[in-house]
């Protein structure tokens, strides 16, 4: 009995795993770029980056994430012999939503005012 | 008492000064050369200014030239890699005081400076900004107007400029609006045809994250052209990420001389012989990187290499920090470096900037030494035939910056001298830092010694370049 119970538990777990992976595969992350940047979308992007990095002010190019899904953020003033590394963000499309993913932490921020297309 | 006992206790000058005193004693590279003064007798800015060595270098200059502060709010500011408010024109301030001489050193593609109707290019001389005479005006309001126009604080500012383009007999006036400009850190990559084979040239201006991919592309391009020598133009490169310098050094030399060797060893004050006192990590020699480090290319990708036994570097007083590490690290593993231009800035040092009470302090905490233990180039690297007081001598030629030719033009003074030295191991008469169009008889009164054009790129230099 115990073995049957264990086996059925394994089957249930596998079924659950398949269901979860099925859900995930239905909404995969797709690398994306912003297709119609606006004043609102630029402000939203800057706010998302700033929030992910302890609220520090950030300067972005007007065409940020319009040609590449990777956004690299570094100090506005490098000191000349810098031992640290920049921060990386990726824009992804998940279904109809655009989200910014902070690579170091995995934190996702949905960009509600931004439209994007797969890159 | 440890600095932690006084940290972030703001409002009391004595407490803030006590923090500085302890922090300096713990981490300053030359802590034992600092005179211990009563922290109750000075304002905090004045006290910090005293917390450094007063020793001088063999040339007579201060041993510590890099002791400064930033408002923490400014230091914490971030940007998309290589993006900053400006025009995309790098000004070289050749003479800071009237009669001033301000010229365009180089421009960024796709920027306001290169837009139709503006079309600024190297060598253009600034004559007026917002109606103020840039050459002669020395009033307080005039200088403020010049600074505000030349160095806009934000995007969207519109200013008028009168310039005389290189070779033009009459000036022209236009307006330019600042924008968030994206730097192109590697430019003008091309092989130069010579009788003894193609020579590669590249202008490398900034050790920013996007330089990683740009340098790989450049090296791939030059490798495909089967170059036999490389001229690396770092005359305006004030440094940045040390890992980028490391990658480039490897890509020049290849694995032959670098395998198993030290790119650089970081050295702190003698209290910390084995451990980085800030990160707590063991101090191990940094090897040459053979793969990408994940700045703008995913980590772990093999780097291309030119496998050259020597490299020509074009330098100026703006060649600093991580740029000097390229020179020093390659010399440390036996790669021949030939230097053409002017003495470099002399910064084998680095910091872990530290905030306390809204001010971020920069006090030298470590230096980098190469594979043979050399890192004492506080007076910079100097081309071998430099006249007068020089830094660490490197074979090559002392040649002034040549604003009359484009960067990468084989006729440009420094590049031409490098190509000439390559053929005959001879140099033109040393011209050091002297700008070609400034008469030497008046130069000493107009131009700071050993200065071939101050650039506004480096944080340890003034953001506002002009003074009354």
XYZ file of C-alpha atoms in Angstrom:
587
model
C 0.000 0.000 0.000
C 2.690 2.293 0.914
C 4.425 1.768 -2.415
C 1.201 2.367 -4.341
C 0.651 5.525 -2.360
C 4.184 6.718 -3.104
C 3.769 5.898 -6.753
C 0.514 7.768 -7.019
C 2.108 10.747 -5.291
C 4.890 10.721 -7.836
C 2.381 10.559 -10.667
C 0.399 13.415 -9.189
C 3.552 15.499 -8.808
C 4.596 14.744 -12.368
C 1.138 15.679 -13.609
C 1.327 18.906 -11.664
C 4.782 19.590 -13.064
C 3.547 18.997 -16.578
C 0.596 21.281 -16.003
C 2.890 23.980 -14.657
C 5.329 23.609 -17.504
C 2.380 23.612 -19.857
C 1.218 26.908 -18.410
C 4.741 28.274 -18.675
C 5.141 27.175 -22.272
C 1.834 28.852 -23.157
C 3.206 32.217 -21.946
C 6.894 32.100 -22.767
C 9.199 35.089 -22.401
C 10.031 36.429 -25.820
C 12.836 38.934 -26.231
C 11.200 42.174 -27.300
C 11.819 45.766 -28.278
C 9.685 48.846 -27.734
C 7.926 49.646 -30.979
C 6.250 52.965 -30.207
C 8.128 54.852 -27.507
C 6.219 57.710 -25.933
C 6.922 60.200 -23.199
C 4.907 57.996 -20.849
C 6.713 54.796 -21.829
C 10.103 56.458 -21.388
C 9.155 57.688 -17.941
C 7.772 54.278 -17.045
C 10.976 52.562 -18.156
C 13.175 54.970 -16.234
C 11.024 54.505 -13.143
C 11.216 50.699 -13.434
C 15.003 50.766 -13.744
C 15.363 53.221 -10.905
C 13.093 51.200 -8.632
C 15.097 48.058 -9.309
C 18.301 49.882 -8.351
C 17.356 51.446 -5.038
C 15.759 54.532 -6.486
C 18.879 56.023 -8.039
C 18.209 58.566 -10.787
C 18.841 57.130 -14.237
C 19.428 58.698 -17.639
C 18.253 56.714 -20.646
C 18.510 57.328 -24.351
C 15.248 58.267 -26.023
C 15.573 55.129 -28.133
C 16.333 52.806 -25.215
C 15.145 49.252 -25.898
C 13.852 50.151 -29.344
C 16.572 48.303 -31.226
C 17.861 45.803 -28.701
C 16.134 43.903 -25.915
C 19.162 44.376 -23.634
C 19.510 47.501 -21.515
C 22.865 48.039 -19.797
C 22.961 50.401 -16.831
C 26.179 51.717 -15.320
C 27.266 54.593 -13.144
C 26.885 57.936 -14.833
C 30.399 58.722 -13.597
C 32.980 55.969 -13.759
C 36.019 56.612 -11.602
C 38.622 55.443 -14.108
C 39.700 52.114 -12.645
C 36.383 50.497 -11.883
C 36.252 46.994 -10.509
C 32.475 46.595 -10.514
C 30.115 45.569 -13.292
C 27.057 47.111 -14.879
C 23.468 46.015 -14.360
C 21.552 44.305 -17.130
C 17.838 44.406 -17.917
C 15.944 42.600 -20.653
C 12.646 43.512 -22.203
C 10.372 40.524 -22.765
C 6.904 40.088 -24.162
C 4.669 37.752 -22.229
C 1.395 37.327 -24.010
C 0.208 40.876 -24.522
C 2.311 42.342 -21.741
C 5.755 43.908 -21.871
C 7.946 43.284 -18.854
C 11.378 44.427 -17.800
C 13.507 41.719 -16.213
C 16.440 42.644 -13.993
C 18.923 39.890 -14.741
C 20.809 39.968 -11.445
C 17.744 39.619 -9.258
C 15.182 38.152 -11.643
C 12.746 40.879 -10.614
C 10.075 41.539 -13.226
C 8.239 44.780 -13.734
C 5.271 44.929 -16.065
C 5.353 48.060 -18.212
C 1.684 48.920 -18.542
C 2.210 52.032 -20.671
C 4.613 50.404 -23.098
C 3.954 48.530 -26.318
C 6.529 46.099 -27.598
C 7.060 43.545 -30.321
C 9.185 40.406 -30.447
C 12.705 41.190 -31.517
C 38.140 53.926 17.059
C 36.908 52.165 13.923
C 35.233 54.360 11.333
C 32.013 52.420 11.842
C 31.704 54.041 15.245
C 31.226 57.424 13.579
C 29.504 56.509 10.321
C 26.255 58.152 9.263
C 26.105 60.367 12.344
C 25.376 63.563 10.568
C 25.042 67.097 11.826
C 28.137 67.151 13.987
C 31.272 68.366 12.248
C 33.436 66.680 14.853
C 31.759 63.309 14.379
C 31.949 63.521 10.602
C 35.608 64.492 10.860
C 36.250 61.642 13.247
C 34.739 59.287 10.680
C 37.059 60.694 7.997
C 40.059 60.387 10.303
C 39.350 56.741 11.101
C 38.372 55.811 7.543
C 41.570 57.348 6.199
C 43.671 55.558 8.765
C 42.036 52.265 7.851
C 41.992 52.397 4.063
C 44.080 55.223 2.563
C 46.947 53.735 0.580
C 49.470 56.079 2.214
C 47.753 56.331 5.610
C 51.135 56.477 7.345
C 52.041 59.643 5.438
C 49.024 61.590 6.691
C 49.663 64.063 9.481
C 47.243 63.365 12.323
C 45.455 66.637 13.036
C 42.817 67.578 15.570
C 39.456 66.930 13.881
C 37.834 69.640 15.999
C 39.686 72.451 14.272
C 38.427 72.247 10.682
C 35.273 72.150 8.666
C 34.615 68.740 7.150
C 35.613 69.731 3.587
C 38.802 71.347 4.871
C 39.597 68.377 7.068
C 39.157 65.915 4.204
C 41.481 67.998 2.057
C 44.188 67.543 4.695
C 43.790 63.778 4.870
C 46.266 62.893 2.173
C 49.964 62.584 1.680
C 51.918 65.744 0.971
C 54.765 63.809 -0.625
C 55.800 64.620 -4.162
C 56.849 62.471 -7.088
C 60.301 62.518 -8.686
C 58.977 65.193 -11.041
C 57.983 67.373 -8.096
C 54.244 66.954 -8.553
C 51.923 65.874 -5.744
C 52.031 62.148 -5.166
C 48.265 62.150 -4.634
C 46.495 63.986 -7.442
C 43.159 62.234 -7.006
C 41.563 63.256 -3.721
C 38.051 64.595 -4.170
C 34.385 64.387 -3.271
C 31.072 64.176 -5.041
C 27.622 64.933 -3.721
C 26.309 61.447 -3.086
C 23.170 62.195 -5.057
C 25.348 62.882 -8.101
C 27.629 59.920 -7.537
C 24.708 57.504 -7.298
C 23.277 58.671 -10.606
C 23.036 55.941 -13.209
C 22.818 55.961 -16.946
C 22.275 53.651 -19.828
C 25.770 52.623 -20.843
C 27.439 55.538 -22.575
C 24.403 57.835 -22.432
C 24.745 61.356 -21.092
C 23.318 64.779 -21.740
C 25.362 66.764 -24.187
C 25.912 67.531 -27.828
C 28.172 64.651 -28.829
C 31.128 67.004 -29.246
C 34.184 66.585 -27.038
C 35.799 69.938 -26.451
C 39.538 70.182 -25.986
C 40.251 73.259 -23.910
C 43.769 74.028 -25.019
C 43.995 77.385 -23.299
C 41.725 77.861 -20.305
C 42.408 81.530 -19.806
C 42.033 84.407 -22.264
C 42.888 84.320 -25.020
C 41.208 80.917 -24.768
C 41.386 78.211 -27.350
C 38.626 75.642 -27.402
C 38.454 73.153 -30.252
C 36.472 70.061 -31.107
C 38.561 66.967 -30.373
C 36.085 64.476 -31.772
C 32.379 63.971 -32.236
C 29.887 61.202 -31.686
C 27.960 59.851 -34.653
C 24.179 60.350 -34.607
C 24.417 63.254 -32.199
C 23.393 66.928 -32.246
C 27.013 67.806 -33.057
C 26.952 65.849 -36.287
C 23.365 66.611 -37.277
C 22.627 68.448 -40.503
C 23.072 72.171 -40.065
C 25.633 71.745 -37.310
C 28.179 69.327 -38.792
C 30.885 69.880 -36.216
C 34.146 68.087 -36.812
C 37.562 67.822 -35.204
C 39.515 71.025 -35.325
C 36.557 73.411 -35.343
C 37.366 76.283 -33.003
C 34.718 77.774 -30.696
C 34.637 81.557 -30.951
C 31.430 82.446 -29.127
C 28.698 80.780 -27.081
C 25.315 82.429 -26.636
C 26.848 85.669 -27.814
C 29.722 85.631 -25.340
C 33.231 85.887 -26.746
C 34.736 82.475 -25.931
C 38.255 83.651 -26.620
C 38.470 86.866 -24.647
C 35.540 87.355 -22.259
C 36.748 87.009 -18.686
C 33.812 88.419 -16.749
C 32.102 86.234 -14.169
C 28.821 86.262 -16.062
C 30.590 85.670 -19.350
C 32.469 82.633 -18.069
C 29.257 81.291 -16.539
C 27.510 81.631 -19.883
C 30.344 79.837 -21.653
C 30.302 76.957 -19.182
C 26.534 76.657 -19.319
C 26.553 76.523 -23.088
C 29.518 74.237 -23.557
C 28.537 71.783 -20.824
C 24.727 71.566 -20.687
C 23.353 70.071 -17.505
C 20.467 68.300 -19.183
C 18.965 67.366 -22.505
C 16.764 69.853 -24.282
C 18.917 72.941 -23.754
C 19.419 75.145 -26.785
C 22.499 77.303 -27.149
C 24.049 79.248 -29.998
C 27.611 78.736 -31.132
C 29.946 80.599 -33.410
C 32.769 78.427 -34.692
C 35.463 78.541 -37.299
C 35.735 75.196 -39.026
C 39.098 73.736 -39.822
C 40.413 75.383 -42.955
C 37.579 77.926 -43.111
C 38.363 81.624 -43.339
C 35.072 82.862 -41.946
C 33.115 81.819 -38.865
C 29.588 80.463 -38.880
C 26.853 80.577 -36.238
C 24.251 77.939 -35.458
C 22.143 76.689 -32.584
C 22.505 73.268 -31.056
C 20.132 71.474 -28.677
C 21.528 69.072 -26.110
C 20.208 65.528 -26.011
C 20.869 62.256 -24.244
C 23.698 61.192 -26.515
C 24.877 57.597 -26.784
C 28.661 57.353 -26.951
C 30.316 55.184 -29.565
C 33.362 54.062 -27.587
C 35.284 52.587 -30.505
C 35.504 54.542 -33.735
C 37.425 54.808 -36.990
C 38.455 51.159 -37.095
C 40.325 50.534 -40.319
C 43.440 48.977 -41.749
C 45.978 51.425 -43.185
C 47.863 50.259 -46.236
C 51.637 50.535 -45.936
C 54.546 49.188 -47.953
C 55.236 46.658 -45.247
C 51.733 45.390 -44.787
C 48.434 46.623 -43.397
C 48.481 48.449 -40.063
C 45.344 48.493 -37.953
C 44.025 51.683 -36.387
C 41.296 52.144 -33.826
C 40.148 55.066 -31.723
C 39.142 53.797 -28.289
C 37.619 56.537 -26.146
C 35.791 55.035 -23.172
C 36.017 51.867 -21.079
C 32.236 51.634 -20.785
C 30.154 48.475 -20.913
C 29.271 48.776 -24.583
C 32.976 48.881 -25.416
C 33.222 45.137 -24.830
C 31.208 44.230 -27.908
C 32.617 47.149 -29.919
C 36.210 46.105 -29.213
C 35.515 42.517 -30.207
C 34.003 43.702 -33.463
C 36.997 45.966 -34.048
C 39.522 43.221 -33.383
C 37.596 40.836 -35.644
C 37.653 43.472 -38.389
C 41.387 44.089 -38.081
C 42.166 40.409 -37.791
C 40.280 39.762 -41.022
C 42.412 42.462 -42.653
C 45.556 40.539 -41.659
C 47.143 43.529 -39.989
C 50.788 43.270 -39.065
C 50.762 46.037 -36.468
C 48.165 47.908 -34.431
C 47.950 51.595 -33.571
C 45.664 51.944 -30.568
C 44.517 55.539 -30.161
C 43.706 56.127 -26.476
C 44.683 59.790 -26.301
C 41.226 60.756 -24.986
C 40.509 57.617 -22.993
C 40.223 58.369 -19.278
C 39.534 54.763 -18.318
C 36.548 53.006 -16.808
C 36.007 49.314 -16.263
C 39.321 47.572 -15.647
C 37.971 44.318 -17.072
C 37.524 46.010 -20.438
C 41.199 47.039 -20.419
C 42.092 43.495 -19.478
C 40.110 42.021 -22.372
C 41.678 44.426 -24.870
C 45.183 43.685 -23.641
C 44.541 40.000 -24.239
C 43.025 40.644 -27.660
C 46.172 42.516 -28.687
C 48.708 40.033 -27.379
C 46.880 36.719 -27.542
C 47.541 33.726 -25.334
C 51.261 33.370 -26.099
C 52.645 35.965 -23.683
C 49.578 36.174 -21.444
C 48.725 32.564 -20.587
C 49.064 32.028 -16.873
C 50.363 35.561 -16.376
C 49.081 38.425 -14.285
C 47.223 41.270 -15.950
C 47.258 43.237 -12.742
C 47.583 42.691 -9.026
C 45.618 45.020 -6.777
C 47.640 46.210 -3.782
C 46.155 47.896 -0.689
C 48.007 49.491 2.195
C 50.231 47.155 4.224
C 47.458 46.429 6.723
C 45.802 44.284 4.077
C 48.439 42.113 2.381
C 46.099 39.281 1.516
C 42.518 40.523 1.657
C 40.539 43.258 -0.031
C 39.446 45.242 3.026
C 36.239 46.441 1.406
C 34.921 43.291 -0.252
C 36.600 40.813 2.074
C 37.782 38.784 -0.887
C 41.234 37.256 -1.075
C 43.731 39.349 -3.032
C 44.734 37.184 -5.953
C 46.498 38.275 -9.129
C 44.032 39.102 -11.873
C 44.834 36.963 -14.920
C 44.368 38.132 -18.490
C 40.797 37.440 -19.539
C 40.509 35.059 -22.454
C 36.728 35.218 -22.543
C 34.085 37.903 -22.339
C 33.108 39.121 -18.887
C 29.450 39.868 -19.537
C 29.512 43.644 -19.967
C 27.736 43.829 -23.303
C 28.370 40.300 -24.553
C 27.215 37.226 -22.662
C 29.889 35.900 -20.329
C 32.321 33.198 -21.322
C 32.601 33.779 -25.053
C 36.155 33.279 -26.361
C 37.851 36.555 -27.222
C 39.518 36.974 -30.603
C 43.208 37.835 -30.583
C 45.611 39.596 -32.913
C 48.639 37.824 -31.380
C 50.869 40.840 -31.904
C 54.297 41.056 -30.268
C 54.070 44.842 -30.111
C 51.531 47.656 -30.146
C 51.709 51.376 -30.856
C 49.659 53.519 -28.470
C 48.744 57.137 -29.132
C 48.468 58.975 -25.830
C 47.736 62.357 -24.294
C 47.302 63.822 -20.870
C 43.773 62.444 -20.937
C 45.058 58.878 -21.211
C 44.348 57.704 -17.732
C 43.719 54.897 -15.301
C 42.365 51.771 -17.041
C 43.928 53.012 -20.290
C 47.311 53.137 -18.613
C 46.692 49.598 -17.376
C 46.698 48.399 -20.977
C 50.194 49.827 -21.383
C 51.477 48.597 -18.053
C 50.017 45.106 -18.261
C 51.381 44.461 -21.732
C 54.821 45.717 -20.762
C 54.643 43.387 -17.791
C 54.431 40.313 -20.013
C 57.035 41.390 -22.525
C 54.827 42.844 -25.234
C 56.617 45.831 -26.735
C 54.684 49.064 -26.293
C 55.652 52.043 -28.427
C 54.153 55.300 -27.180
C 53.502 58.279 -29.400
C 51.975 61.499 -28.087
C 52.165 63.104 -24.670
C 52.732 61.923 -21.115
C 49.751 60.067 -19.682
C 47.962 61.194 -16.532
C 49.655 58.812 -14.100
C 46.893 57.044 -12.239
C 47.735 53.494 -11.239
C 45.298 54.027 -8.372
C 41.695 53.301 -7.539
C 39.053 53.869 -4.896
C 36.047 52.360 -3.281
C 34.038 55.583 -3.052
C 32.426 55.920 0.357
C 29.350 57.906 1.300
C 28.977 59.623 4.627
C 26.272 62.172 5.363
C 25.493 62.990 1.761
C 29.048 63.341 0.536
C 30.880 60.597 -1.314
C 34.597 60.595 -0.623
C 37.280 59.467 -3.028
C 40.545 58.677 -1.311
C 43.133 56.458 -2.987
C 42.915 52.975 -1.538
C 44.708 50.674 -3.937
C 47.113 50.589 -6.811
C 47.586 48.128 -9.618
C 50.900 46.490 -10.437
C 51.694 44.390 -13.480
C 53.136 40.885 -13.821
C 56.599 42.053 -12.859
C 55.367 44.060 -9.904
C 55.569 47.497 -11.502
C 52.945 50.111 -10.775
C 54.847 53.236 -9.870
C 53.949 55.484 -12.759
C 52.486 58.378 -10.808
C 54.176 60.768 -13.253
C 52.574 58.924 -16.150
C 54.119 57.130 -19.077
C 56.169 59.344 -21.375
C 57.442 58.775 -24.895
C 61.165 58.107 -24.869
C 62.270 61.412 -26.359
C 60.098 63.620 -24.164
C 61.888 66.862 -23.384
C 62.311 67.987 -19.800
C 60.715 66.260 -16.842
C 59.071 63.044 -17.863
C 57.327 60.083 -16.347
C 58.188 56.433 -16.879
C 59.881 56.408 -20.247
C 58.485 54.167 -22.955
C 60.097 53.841 -26.389
C 58.447 56.195 -28.839
C 57.940 59.792 -29.837
C 56.732 62.936 -28.102
C 54.251 64.456 -30.522
C 51.662 67.199 -30.024
C 48.002 66.608 -30.671
C 47.211 67.561 -34.229
C 43.775 69.127 -34.448
C 44.363 69.954 -38.102
C 43.731 66.371 -39.173
C 41.024 63.826 -38.536
C 41.661 61.003 -36.115
C 42.704 57.975 -38.110
C 44.068 60.066 -40.969
C 47.587 58.742 -41.649
C 48.669 62.382 -41.945
C 47.522 63.213 -38.389
C 50.643 64.086 -36.406
C 50.622 61.307 -33.833
C 49.494 58.583 -36.209
C 51.999 59.733 -38.816
C 54.787 59.598 -36.241
C 53.764 56.077 -35.225
C 53.785 54.917 -38.818
C 57.153 56.598 -39.339
C 58.661 55.087 -36.208
C 57.467 51.708 -37.373
C 59.519 52.055 -40.524
C 62.660 53.763 -39.252
C 62.623 53.759 -35.432
C 63.050 57.512 -35.608
C 60.898 60.378 -34.369
C 60.149 63.914 -35.473
C 61.510 66.619 -33.184
C 59.730 66.256 -29.835
C 56.713 68.491 -29.623
C 55.178 67.089 -26.469
C 51.944 68.659 -25.546
C 52.304 71.856 -27.527
C 49.286 72.519 -29.727
C 50.578 73.181 -33.223
C 48.751 76.446 -33.736
C 49.635 78.050 -30.418
C 52.865 79.934 -30.575
C 55.391 78.488 -28.213
C 56.459 81.958 -27.112
C 53.147 82.550 -25.413
C 52.164 78.991 -24.704
C 53.607 78.817 -21.239
C 51.438 81.699 -20.165
C 48.294 80.234 -21.657
C 48.462 76.533 -21.253
C 48.999 74.603 -18.045
C 52.232 72.667 -18.087
C 52.032 69.215 -19.635
C 48.548 69.846 -20.886
C 47.603 69.117 -24.441
C 43.928 69.827 -24.117
C 41.782 69.329 -21.050
C 38.771 67.151 -21.649
C 35.610 67.228 -19.594
C 35.258 63.451 -19.348
C 36.966 62.531 -16.143
C 35.209 62.851 -12.801
C 38.329 63.943 -10.983
C 38.533 66.921 -13.261
C 36.301 69.905 -13.123
C 32.902 69.560 -14.714
C 33.153 73.223 -15.408
C 36.353 73.641 -17.326
C 36.690 77.360 -17.669
C 37.808 79.675 -14.953
C 38.205 83.378 -14.695
